[in-house]
Short mmCIF file of C-alpha atoms in Angstrom, two decimals:
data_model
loop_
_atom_site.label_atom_id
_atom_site.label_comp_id
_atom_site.label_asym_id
_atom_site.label_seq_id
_atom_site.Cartn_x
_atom_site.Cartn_y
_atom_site.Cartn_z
CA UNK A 1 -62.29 1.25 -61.01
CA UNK A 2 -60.40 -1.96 -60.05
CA UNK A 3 -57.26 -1.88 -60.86
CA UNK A 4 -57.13 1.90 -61.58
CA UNK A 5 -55.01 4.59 -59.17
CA UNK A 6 -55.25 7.26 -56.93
CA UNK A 7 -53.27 9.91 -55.28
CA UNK A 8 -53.19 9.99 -51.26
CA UNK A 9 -52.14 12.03 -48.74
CA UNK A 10 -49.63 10.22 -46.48
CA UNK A 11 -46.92 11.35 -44.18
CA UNK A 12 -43.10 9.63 -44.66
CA UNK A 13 -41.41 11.51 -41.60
CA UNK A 14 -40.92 14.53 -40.28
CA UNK A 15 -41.54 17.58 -42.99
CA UNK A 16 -42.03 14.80 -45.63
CA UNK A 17 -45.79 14.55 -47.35
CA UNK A 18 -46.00 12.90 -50.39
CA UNK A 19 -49.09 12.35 -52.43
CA UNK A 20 -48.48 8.62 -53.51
CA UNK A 21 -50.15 6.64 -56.13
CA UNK A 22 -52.16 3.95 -54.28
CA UNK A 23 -54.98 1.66 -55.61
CA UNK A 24 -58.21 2.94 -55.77
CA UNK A 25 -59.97 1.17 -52.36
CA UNK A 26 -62.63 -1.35 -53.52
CA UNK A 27 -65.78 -2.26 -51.03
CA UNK A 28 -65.63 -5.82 -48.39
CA UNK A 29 -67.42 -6.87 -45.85
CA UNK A 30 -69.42 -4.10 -44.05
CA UNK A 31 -67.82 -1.28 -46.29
CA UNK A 32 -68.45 1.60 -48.37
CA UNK A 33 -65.84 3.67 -50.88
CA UNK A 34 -67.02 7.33 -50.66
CA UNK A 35 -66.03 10.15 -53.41
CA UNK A 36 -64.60 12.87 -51.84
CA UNK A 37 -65.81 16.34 -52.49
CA UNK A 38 -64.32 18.31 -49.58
CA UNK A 39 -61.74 17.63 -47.07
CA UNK A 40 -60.65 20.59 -44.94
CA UNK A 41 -57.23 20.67 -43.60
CA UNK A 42 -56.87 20.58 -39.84
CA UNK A 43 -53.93 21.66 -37.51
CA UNK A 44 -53.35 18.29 -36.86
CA UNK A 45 -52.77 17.67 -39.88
CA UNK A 46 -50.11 20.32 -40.41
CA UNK A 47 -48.50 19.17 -36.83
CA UNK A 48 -48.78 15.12 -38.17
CA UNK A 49 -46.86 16.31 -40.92
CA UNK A 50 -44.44 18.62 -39.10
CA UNK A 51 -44.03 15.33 -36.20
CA UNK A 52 -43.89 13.05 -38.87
CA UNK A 53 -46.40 10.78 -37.13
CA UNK A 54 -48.67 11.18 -34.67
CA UNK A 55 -46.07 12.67 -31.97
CA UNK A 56 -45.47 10.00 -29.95
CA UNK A 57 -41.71 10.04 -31.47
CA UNK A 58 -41.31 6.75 -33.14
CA UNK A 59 -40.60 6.80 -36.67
CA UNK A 60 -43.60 5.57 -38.66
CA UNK A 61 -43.51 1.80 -39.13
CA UNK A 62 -45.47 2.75 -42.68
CA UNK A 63 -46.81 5.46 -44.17
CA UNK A 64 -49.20 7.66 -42.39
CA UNK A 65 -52.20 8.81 -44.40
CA UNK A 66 -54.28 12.21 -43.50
CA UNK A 67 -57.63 14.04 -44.21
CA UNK A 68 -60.58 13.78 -41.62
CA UNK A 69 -62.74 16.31 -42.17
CA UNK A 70 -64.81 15.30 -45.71
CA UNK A 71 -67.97 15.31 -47.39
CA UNK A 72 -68.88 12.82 -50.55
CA UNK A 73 -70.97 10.51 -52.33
CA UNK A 74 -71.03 6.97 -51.73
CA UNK A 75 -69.99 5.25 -55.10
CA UNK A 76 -70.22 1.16 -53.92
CA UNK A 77 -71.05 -0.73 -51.39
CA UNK A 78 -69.80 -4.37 -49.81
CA UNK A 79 -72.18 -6.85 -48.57
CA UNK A 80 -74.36 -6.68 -45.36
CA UNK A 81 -74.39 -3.07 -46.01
CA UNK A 82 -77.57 -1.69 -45.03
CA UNK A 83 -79.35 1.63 -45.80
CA UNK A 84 -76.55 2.95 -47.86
CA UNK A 85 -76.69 3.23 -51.57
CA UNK A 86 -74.32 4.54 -54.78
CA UNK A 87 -75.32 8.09 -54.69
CA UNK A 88 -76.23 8.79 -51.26
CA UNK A 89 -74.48 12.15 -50.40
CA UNK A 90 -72.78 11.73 -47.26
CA UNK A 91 -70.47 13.53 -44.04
CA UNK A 92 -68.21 10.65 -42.43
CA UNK A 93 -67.95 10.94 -38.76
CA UNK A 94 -63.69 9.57 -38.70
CA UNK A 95 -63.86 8.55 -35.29
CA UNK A 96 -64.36 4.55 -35.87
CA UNK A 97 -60.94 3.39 -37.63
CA UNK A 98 -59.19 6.86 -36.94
CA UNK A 99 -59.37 7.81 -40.31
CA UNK A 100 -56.98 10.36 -41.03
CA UNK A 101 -55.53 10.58 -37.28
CA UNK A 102 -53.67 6.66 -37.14
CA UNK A 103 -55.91 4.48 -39.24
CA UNK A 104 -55.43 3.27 -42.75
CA UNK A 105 -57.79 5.22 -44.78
CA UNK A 106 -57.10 9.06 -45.03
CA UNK A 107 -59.15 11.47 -46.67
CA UNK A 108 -56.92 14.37 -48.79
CA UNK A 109 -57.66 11.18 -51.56
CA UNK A 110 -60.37 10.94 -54.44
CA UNK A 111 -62.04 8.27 -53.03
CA UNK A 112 -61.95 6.23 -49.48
CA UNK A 113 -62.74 3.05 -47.71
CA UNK A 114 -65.03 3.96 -45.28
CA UNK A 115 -65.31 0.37 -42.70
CA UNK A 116 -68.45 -0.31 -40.71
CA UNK A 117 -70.75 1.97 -42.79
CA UNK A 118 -73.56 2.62 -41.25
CA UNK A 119 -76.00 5.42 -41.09
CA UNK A 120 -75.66 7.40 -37.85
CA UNK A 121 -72.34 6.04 -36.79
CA UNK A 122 -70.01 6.46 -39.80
CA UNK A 123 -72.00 7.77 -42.37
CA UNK A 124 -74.65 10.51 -42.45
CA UNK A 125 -76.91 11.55 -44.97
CA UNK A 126 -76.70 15.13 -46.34
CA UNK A 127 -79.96 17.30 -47.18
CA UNK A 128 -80.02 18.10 -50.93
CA UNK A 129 -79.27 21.81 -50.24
CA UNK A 130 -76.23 20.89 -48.17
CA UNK A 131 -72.92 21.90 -49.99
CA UNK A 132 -69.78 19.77 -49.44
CA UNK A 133 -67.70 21.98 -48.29
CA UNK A 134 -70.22 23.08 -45.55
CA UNK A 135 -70.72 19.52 -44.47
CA UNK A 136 -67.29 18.95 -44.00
CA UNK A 137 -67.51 21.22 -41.45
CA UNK A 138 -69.55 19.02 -39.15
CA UNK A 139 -66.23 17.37 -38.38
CA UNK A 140 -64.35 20.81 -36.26
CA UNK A 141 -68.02 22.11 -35.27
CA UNK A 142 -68.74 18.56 -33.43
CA UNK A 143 -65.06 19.14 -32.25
CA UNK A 144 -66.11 22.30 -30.27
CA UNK A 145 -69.36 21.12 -29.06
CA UNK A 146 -68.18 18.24 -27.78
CA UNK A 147 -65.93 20.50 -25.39
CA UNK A 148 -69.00 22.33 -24.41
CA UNK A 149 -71.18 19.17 -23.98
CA UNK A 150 -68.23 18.12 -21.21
CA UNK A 151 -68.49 21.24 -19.53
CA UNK A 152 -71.93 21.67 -20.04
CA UNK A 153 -72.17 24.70 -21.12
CA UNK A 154 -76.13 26.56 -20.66
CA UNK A 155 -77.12 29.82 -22.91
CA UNK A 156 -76.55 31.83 -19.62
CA UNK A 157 -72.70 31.08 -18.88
CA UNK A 158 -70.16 33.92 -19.73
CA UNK A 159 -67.55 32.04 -22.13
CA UNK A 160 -64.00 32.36 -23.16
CA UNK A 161 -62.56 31.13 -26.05
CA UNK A 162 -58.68 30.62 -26.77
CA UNK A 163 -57.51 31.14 -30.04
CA UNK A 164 -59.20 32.26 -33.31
CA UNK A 165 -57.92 29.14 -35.80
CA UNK A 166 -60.79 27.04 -36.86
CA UNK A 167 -61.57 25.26 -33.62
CA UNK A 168 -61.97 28.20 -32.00
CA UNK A 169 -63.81 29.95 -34.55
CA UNK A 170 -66.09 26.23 -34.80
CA UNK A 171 -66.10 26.68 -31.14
CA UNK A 172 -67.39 30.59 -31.32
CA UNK A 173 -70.39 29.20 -34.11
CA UNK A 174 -71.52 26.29 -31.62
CA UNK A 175 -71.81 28.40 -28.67
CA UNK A 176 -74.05 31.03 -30.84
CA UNK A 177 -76.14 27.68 -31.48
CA UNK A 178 -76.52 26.86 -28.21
CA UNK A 179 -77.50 30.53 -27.41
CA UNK A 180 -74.64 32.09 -25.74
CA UNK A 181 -74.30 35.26 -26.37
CA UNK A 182 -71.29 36.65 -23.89
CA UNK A 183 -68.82 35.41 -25.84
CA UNK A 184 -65.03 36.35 -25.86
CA UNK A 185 -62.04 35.08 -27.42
CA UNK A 186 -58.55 35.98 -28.00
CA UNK A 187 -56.00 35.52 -30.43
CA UNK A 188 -52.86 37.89 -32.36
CA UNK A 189 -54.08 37.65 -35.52
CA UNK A 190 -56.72 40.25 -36.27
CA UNK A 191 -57.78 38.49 -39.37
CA UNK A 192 -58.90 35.68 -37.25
CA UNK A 193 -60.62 38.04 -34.86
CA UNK A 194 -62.73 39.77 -37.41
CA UNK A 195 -63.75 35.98 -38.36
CA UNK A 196 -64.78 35.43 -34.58
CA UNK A 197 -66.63 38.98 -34.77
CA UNK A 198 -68.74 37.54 -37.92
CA UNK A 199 -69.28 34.48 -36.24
CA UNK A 200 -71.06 35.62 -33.26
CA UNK A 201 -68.47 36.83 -30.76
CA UNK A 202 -69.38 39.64 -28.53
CA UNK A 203 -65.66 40.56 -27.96
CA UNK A 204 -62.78 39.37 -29.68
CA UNK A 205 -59.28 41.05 -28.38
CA UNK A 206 -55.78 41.14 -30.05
CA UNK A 207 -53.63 39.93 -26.82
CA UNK A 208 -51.03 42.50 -28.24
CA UNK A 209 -53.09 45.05 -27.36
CA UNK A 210 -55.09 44.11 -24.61
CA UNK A 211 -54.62 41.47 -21.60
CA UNK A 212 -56.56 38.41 -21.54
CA UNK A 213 -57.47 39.10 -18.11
CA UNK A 214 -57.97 42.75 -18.53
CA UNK A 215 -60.35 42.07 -21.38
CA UNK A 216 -62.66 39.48 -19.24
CA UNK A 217 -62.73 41.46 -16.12
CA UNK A 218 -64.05 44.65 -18.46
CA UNK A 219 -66.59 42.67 -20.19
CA UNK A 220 -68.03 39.79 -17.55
CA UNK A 221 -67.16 41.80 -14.72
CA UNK A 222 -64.84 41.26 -11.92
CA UNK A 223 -64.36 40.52 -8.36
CA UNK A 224 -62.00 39.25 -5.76
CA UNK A 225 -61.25 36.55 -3.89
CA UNK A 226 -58.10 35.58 -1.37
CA UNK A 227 -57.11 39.49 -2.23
CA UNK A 228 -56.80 38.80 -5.88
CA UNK A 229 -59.05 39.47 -9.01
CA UNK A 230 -61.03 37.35 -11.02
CA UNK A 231 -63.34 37.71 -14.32
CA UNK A 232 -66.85 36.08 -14.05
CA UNK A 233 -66.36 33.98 -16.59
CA UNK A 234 -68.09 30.44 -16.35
CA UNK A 235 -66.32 28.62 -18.73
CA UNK A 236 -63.25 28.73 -20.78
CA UNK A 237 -62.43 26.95 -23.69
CA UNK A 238 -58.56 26.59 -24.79
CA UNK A 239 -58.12 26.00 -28.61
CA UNK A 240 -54.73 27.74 -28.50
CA UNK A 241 -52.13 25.41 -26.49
CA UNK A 242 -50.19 28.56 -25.34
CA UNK A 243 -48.84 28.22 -21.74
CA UNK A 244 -48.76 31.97 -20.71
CA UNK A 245 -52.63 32.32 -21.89
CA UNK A 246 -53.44 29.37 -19.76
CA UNK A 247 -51.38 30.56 -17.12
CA UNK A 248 -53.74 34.18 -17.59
CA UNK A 249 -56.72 31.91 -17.23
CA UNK A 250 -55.82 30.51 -13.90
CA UNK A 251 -54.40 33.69 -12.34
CA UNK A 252 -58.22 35.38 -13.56
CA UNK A 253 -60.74 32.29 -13.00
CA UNK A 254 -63.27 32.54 -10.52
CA UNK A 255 -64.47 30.01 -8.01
CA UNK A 256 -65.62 26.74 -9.10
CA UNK A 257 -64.87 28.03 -13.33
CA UNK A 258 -64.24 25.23 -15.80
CA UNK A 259 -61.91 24.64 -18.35
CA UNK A 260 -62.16 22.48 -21.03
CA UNK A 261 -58.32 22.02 -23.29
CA UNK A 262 -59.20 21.04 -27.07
CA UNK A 263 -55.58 22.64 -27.82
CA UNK A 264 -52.44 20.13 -28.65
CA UNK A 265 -50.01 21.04 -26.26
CA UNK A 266 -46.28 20.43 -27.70
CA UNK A 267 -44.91 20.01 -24.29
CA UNK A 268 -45.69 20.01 -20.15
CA UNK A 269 -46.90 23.50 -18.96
CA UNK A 270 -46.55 24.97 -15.32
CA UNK A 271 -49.95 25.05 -13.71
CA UNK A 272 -50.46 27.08 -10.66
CA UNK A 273 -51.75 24.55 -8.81
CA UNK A 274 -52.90 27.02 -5.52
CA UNK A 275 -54.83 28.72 -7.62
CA UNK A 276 -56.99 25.33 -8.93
CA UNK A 277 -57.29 23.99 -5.48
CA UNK A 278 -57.84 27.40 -3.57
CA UNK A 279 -61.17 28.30 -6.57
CA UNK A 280 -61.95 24.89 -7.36
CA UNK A 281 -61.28 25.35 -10.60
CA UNK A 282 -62.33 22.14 -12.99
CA UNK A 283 -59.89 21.28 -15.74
CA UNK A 284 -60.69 18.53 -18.40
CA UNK A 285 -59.21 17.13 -21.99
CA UNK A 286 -61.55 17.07 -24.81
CA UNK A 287 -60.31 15.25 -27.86
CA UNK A 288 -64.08 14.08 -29.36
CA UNK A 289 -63.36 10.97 -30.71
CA UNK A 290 -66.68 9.24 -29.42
CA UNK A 291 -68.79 12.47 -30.39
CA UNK A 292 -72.04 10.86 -33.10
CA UNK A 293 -74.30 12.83 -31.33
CA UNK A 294 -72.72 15.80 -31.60
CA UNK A 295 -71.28 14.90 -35.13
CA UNK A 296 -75.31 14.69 -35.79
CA UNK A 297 -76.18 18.37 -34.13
CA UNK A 298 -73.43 19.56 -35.99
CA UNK A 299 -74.89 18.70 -39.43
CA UNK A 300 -77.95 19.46 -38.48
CA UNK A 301 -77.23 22.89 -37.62
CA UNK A 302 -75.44 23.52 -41.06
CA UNK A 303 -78.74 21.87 -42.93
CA UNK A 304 -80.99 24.38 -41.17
CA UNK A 305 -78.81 27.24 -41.96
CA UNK A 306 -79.28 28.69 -38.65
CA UNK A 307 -76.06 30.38 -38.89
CA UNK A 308 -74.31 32.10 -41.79
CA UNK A 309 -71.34 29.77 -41.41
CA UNK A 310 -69.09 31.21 -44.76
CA UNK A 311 -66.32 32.60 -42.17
CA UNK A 312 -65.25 29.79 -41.26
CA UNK A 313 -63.72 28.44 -44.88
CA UNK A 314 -61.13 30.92 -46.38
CA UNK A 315 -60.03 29.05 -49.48
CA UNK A 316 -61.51 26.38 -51.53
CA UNK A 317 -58.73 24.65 -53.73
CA UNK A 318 -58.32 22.00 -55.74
CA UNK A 319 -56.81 19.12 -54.32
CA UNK A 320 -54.22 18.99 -57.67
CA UNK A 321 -52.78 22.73 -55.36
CA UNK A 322 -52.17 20.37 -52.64
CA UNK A 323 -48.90 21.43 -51.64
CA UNK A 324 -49.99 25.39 -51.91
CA UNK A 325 -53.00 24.39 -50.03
CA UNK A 326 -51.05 22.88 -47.07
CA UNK A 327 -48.37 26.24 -46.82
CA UNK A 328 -51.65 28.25 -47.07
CA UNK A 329 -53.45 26.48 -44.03
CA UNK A 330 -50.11 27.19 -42.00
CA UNK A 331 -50.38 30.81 -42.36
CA UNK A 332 -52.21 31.91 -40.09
CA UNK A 333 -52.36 35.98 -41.00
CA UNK A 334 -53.73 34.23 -44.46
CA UNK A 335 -56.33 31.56 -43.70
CA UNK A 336 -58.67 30.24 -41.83
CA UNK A 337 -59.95 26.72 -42.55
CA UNK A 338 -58.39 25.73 -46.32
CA UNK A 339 -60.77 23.15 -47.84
CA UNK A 340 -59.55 20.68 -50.87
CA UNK A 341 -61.99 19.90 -53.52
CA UNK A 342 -62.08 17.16 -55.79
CA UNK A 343 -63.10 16.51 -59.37
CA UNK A 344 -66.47 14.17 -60.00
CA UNK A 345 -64.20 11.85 -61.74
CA UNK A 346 -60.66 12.48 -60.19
CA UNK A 347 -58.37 9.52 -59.48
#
């Protein structure tokens, strides 16, 4: 393949994606070049290209390349590789190098450069049975569980999910696998909600219809404290980044709830900060970028087939429908997670 080309994903500025002809990566040091077989396209994706970077507002001093949720097959390896062989079927934990999300190496590509390859850190081995596209998933599903592993979330706890896109459907599977079972979530786009419903959810409520806080008082009960209601919900986790619903979730928690944020916020929202300190309420960020563990559990709950996962992937298309891909991912009444695929021999 040296010498040869390749089309990758990168971002040029804001609204601008390009699929540029780049060298096919070859193997140094400590490396591995995966095939891809399936990358599934995440909303950060969609907002990277919408920013045109990473959203910190400086223009991009190069390219920005994208893709971080994949499943392949290793096709070479560098020296003082260990364990790792051509062939090996594989799910690539992005965190080390920030593949796809700052790094060099993005993976809406044929092939990739995967640095410090090694089993159980960066690459992990797939069961036979395991299809790509499932794999893949291990990426958003370690996502939500590592929100739940910071609140520490138990089978008992009444839940709350915030937003039916495919964190908070991954979110709505990994609670079911942890054996939860009073499960809500919320969203506007009924599509979405009949996803959750398949998944596992015990209630999932249009907020067009229905209040958030309406909805959790009817179905974990309610009480009051100071003179004011509140839901016994345990825990809520916020895949939505929509002010008034975390505004609802204040004005309903109950003493001493937690709240976990997965969501990318676009800008500062008002927190009623009485509220927090009068119920104790516990608010933390989860953005999972040290998560092996739970990018292990993940996979390991898709190779047992535990769960009938199919929900969660709406579309598989070939990565040569990029661009239709991407406007298909952003529609929300129309998708759920879109996953690329990729020829055996594509370049």
């Amino acid at each position: 393949m040296t010498g040869d080309l390749m089309q990758l994903a990168r971002v040029h500025g804001p609204g601008d994606v390009r699929l540029d002809d780049v060298p096919i990566p070859q193997p140094g040091a400590g490396e591995a070049i995966v095939r891809v077989a399936a990358c599934g396209i995440c909303g950060s994706d969609l907002g990277f290209i919408a920013q045109g970077g990473m959203g910190g507002g400086e223009p991009l001093a190069e390219p920005l390349p994208i893709g971080h949720e994949f499943a392949g097959e290793v096709v070479a390896v560098g020296p003082g590789v260990e364990g790792v062989a051509p062939g090996l079927r594989v799910a690539v934990n992005p965190d080390d190098g920030y593949i796809g999300g700052g790094g060099p190496e993005g993976a809406m590509a044929p092939y990739i450069r995967i640095t410090g390859a090694k089993v159980g850190e960066t690459l992990f081995p797939l069961a036979d049975h395991v299809d790509y596209a499932e794999a893949a998933l291990a990426e958003p599903l370690s996502v939500g569980l590592h929100a739940l592993r910071i609140l520490d979330v138990q089978a008992h706890h009444k839940v709350a999910v915030l937003g039916a896109g495919p964190i908070g459907l991954c979110t709505v599977a990994m609670l079911r696998h942890l054996g939860c079972r009073d499960i809500a979530i919320f969203d506007r786009v009924e599509s979405r909600l009949e996803r959750a419903r398949a998944l596992g959810a015990g209630l999932a409520v249009n907020v067009a219809e229905e209040s958030l806080p309406d909805a959790l008082a009817r179905y974990h009960g309610e009480g009051v404290r100071f003179g004011t209601r509140f839901a016994e919900t345990d825990m809520f986790i916020d895949c939505a980044g929509s002010e008034a619903a975390f505004k609802d979730v204040i004005a309903i928690a109950k003493y001493r709830a937690r709240i976990a944020i997965v969501a990318l916020y676009k800008k500062p929202a008002a927190v009623d900060l009485w509220k927090m300190m009068a119920n104790e309420i516990l608010v933390t960020g989860s953005i999972a970028v040290d998560r092996k563990a739970e990018f292990a559990e993940a996979l390991t709950m898709v190779a047992k087939g535990e769960q009938d996962l199919s929900p969660l992937i709406s579309h598989h298309m070939d990565f040569a429908r990029f661009n239709e891909a991407l406007d298909l991912a952003a529609n929300s009444d129309l998708s759920a997670k879109v996953m690329l695929t990729f020829p055996e021999t594509a370049a």
